[in-house]
Coordinates of C-alpha atoms in Angstrom, one line a residue:
I17 CA 29.7 17.9 -31.2
L18 CA 28.0 19.0 -28.0
G19 CA 25.8 16.2 -26.8
N20 CA 25.7 12.4 -27.0
G21 CA 22.1 11.5 -27.8
G22 CA 20.4 10.5 -31.0
A23 CA 20.9 13.8 -32.8
A24 CA 24.6 13.9 -31.9
K25 CA 25.0 10.3 -33.2
A26 CA 23.4 11.3 -36.5
V27 CA 25.6 14.4 -36.8
K28 CA 28.7 12.2 -36.0
Y29 CA 27.7 9.7 -38.7
V30 CA 27.4 12.4 -41.4
L31 CA 30.7 14.0 -40.4
D32 CA 32.5 10.6 -40.4
K33 CA 30.9 9.8 -43.8
H34 CA 32.4 13.0 -45.2
G35 CA 35.8 12.5 -43.5
I36 CA 35.4 15.4 -41.1
P37 CA 37.0 14.6 -37.8
S38 CA 34.9 15.3 -34.7
V39 CA 35.1 15.3 -30.9
T40 CA 32.1 14.6 -28.7
V41 CA 31.6 16.7 -25.6
S42 CA 28.9 15.6 -23.1
R43 CA 28.3 15.1 -19.5
S44 CA 29.4 11.5 -19.7
T45 CA 32.4 11.6 -22.0
E46 CA 36.1 12.0 -21.2
I47 CA 35.9 15.5 -22.7
N48 CA 33.0 17.1 -20.9
Y49 CA 31.6 20.6 -20.3
D50 CA 33.6 21.0 -17.1
N51 CA 37.0 20.5 -18.8
I52 CA 36.7 22.3 -22.1
D53 CA 38.2 25.8 -22.2
A54 CA 38.7 28.7 -24.5
A55 CA 41.8 27.1 -26.1
F56 CA 39.8 23.9 -26.9
V57 CA 37.1 26.0 -28.5
Q58 CA 39.6 28.0 -30.5
D59 CA 41.0 24.8 -32.0
H60 CA 37.5 23.6 -33.1
K61 CA 36.0 26.0 -35.7
L62 CA 32.8 24.0 -36.3
I63 CA 30.6 23.4 -33.2
I64 CA 27.3 21.6 -33.4
Q65 CA 25.1 21.9 -30.4
C66 CA 22.9 18.7 -30.3
T67 CA 21.4 18.9 -26.8
P68 CA 17.9 20.0 -25.9
V69 CA 19.3 22.7 -23.5
G70 CA 17.6 26.0 -24.3
T71 CA 14.6 24.5 -26.1
F72 CA 11.1 26.0 -25.5
P73 CA 9.9 26.5 -22.7
N74 CA 13.3 26.6 -21.0
V75 CA 14.6 29.3 -23.3
E76 CA 16.8 30.9 -20.7
D77 CA 18.9 27.7 -20.2
C78 CA 22.3 27.5 -21.8
L79 CA 25.1 25.0 -21.7
N80 CA 28.2 25.7 -19.6
F81 CA 30.4 26.6 -22.6
P82 CA 33.5 28.8 -22.9
F83 CA 32.1 31.3 -25.4
E84 CA 35.2 33.5 -25.0
G85 CA 37.0 31.0 -27.2
L86 CA 34.8 31.8 -30.2
S87 CA 35.6 34.2 -33.0
K88 CA 34.4 35.2 -36.5
D89 CA 36.2 32.1 -37.7
H90 CA 33.7 29.8 -36.0
L91 CA 30.5 28.3 -37.4
I92 CA 28.1 27.4 -34.7
I93 CA 25.1 25.1 -35.5
D94 CA 22.4 24.7 -32.8
L95 CA 20.0 22.0 -33.8
I96 CA 17.2 23.7 -31.8
Y97 CA 14.7 25.6 -33.9
N98 CA 12.3 26.7 -31.1
P99 CA 13.2 29.4 -30.2
N100 CA 14.9 30.6 -33.4
Y101 CA 17.6 32.2 -31.3
T102 CA 18.7 30.2 -28.3
K103 CA 20.9 31.6 -25.6
F104 CA 23.6 29.5 -27.1
I105 CA 23.2 31.1 -30.5
I106 CA 22.9 34.6 -29.0
N107 CA 26.1 34.2 -26.9
A108 CA 28.0 32.8 -29.9
S109 CA 26.8 35.6 -32.2
E110 CA 28.0 38.2 -29.6
K111 CA 31.5 36.7 -30.0
G112 CA 31.3 37.2 -33.8
A113 CA 30.7 33.5 -34.7
K114 CA 28.5 32.6 -37.7
T115 CA 25.4 30.9 -36.4
V116 CA 22.7 28.6 -37.8
N117 CA 19.7 27.1 -36.0
G118 CA 18.1 23.8 -36.6
Y119 CA 15.3 24.9 -38.8
Y120 CA 16.9 23.7 -42.0
M121 CA 17.4 20.2 -40.5
L122 CA 13.7 20.2 -39.5
E123 CA 12.7 21.1 -43.1
Q124 CA 14.9 18.3 -44.5
Q125 CA 13.4 15.8 -42.0
A126 CA 9.9 16.9 -43.0
E127 CA 10.7 16.5 -46.7
K128 CA 12.1 13.1 -46.2
A129 CA 9.1 12.0 -44.1
W130 CA 6.8 13.3 -46.8
E131 CA 8.6 11.2 -49.4
I132 CA 8.6 8.1 -47.2
W133 CA 4.9 8.3 -46.5
N134 CA 3.7 9.5 -49.9
F135 CA 6.0 7.9 -52.5
Q136 CA 6.7 4.5 -51.1
K137 CA 7.9 1.9 -53.6
K138 CA 6.3 -1.5 -53.4

């Protein structure tokens, strides 16, 4: 999990709930962007980018990440949906990783909000 904010905490909760081990990488954790390397990335096949880095209008921004550790065996999920293809997604795709942006999560949040606001039980 890249990031340590609210979205990252929600992702960690779901991974924990399903028994999927995770490691959090952020500026303020023991494992941070300055000390992860290609070998670390090779050992973690699911990477979920939960920071706002690369969100519109700062679409040229990208995390300091060792993309050279990625391969076709990786799944990269970037929770950003605007733009559709962040620099993070583009760089990961160039290394052969499977990539998904945050649009599906946005849809799911919208559907849940619709249910909450329109079908409340009394």
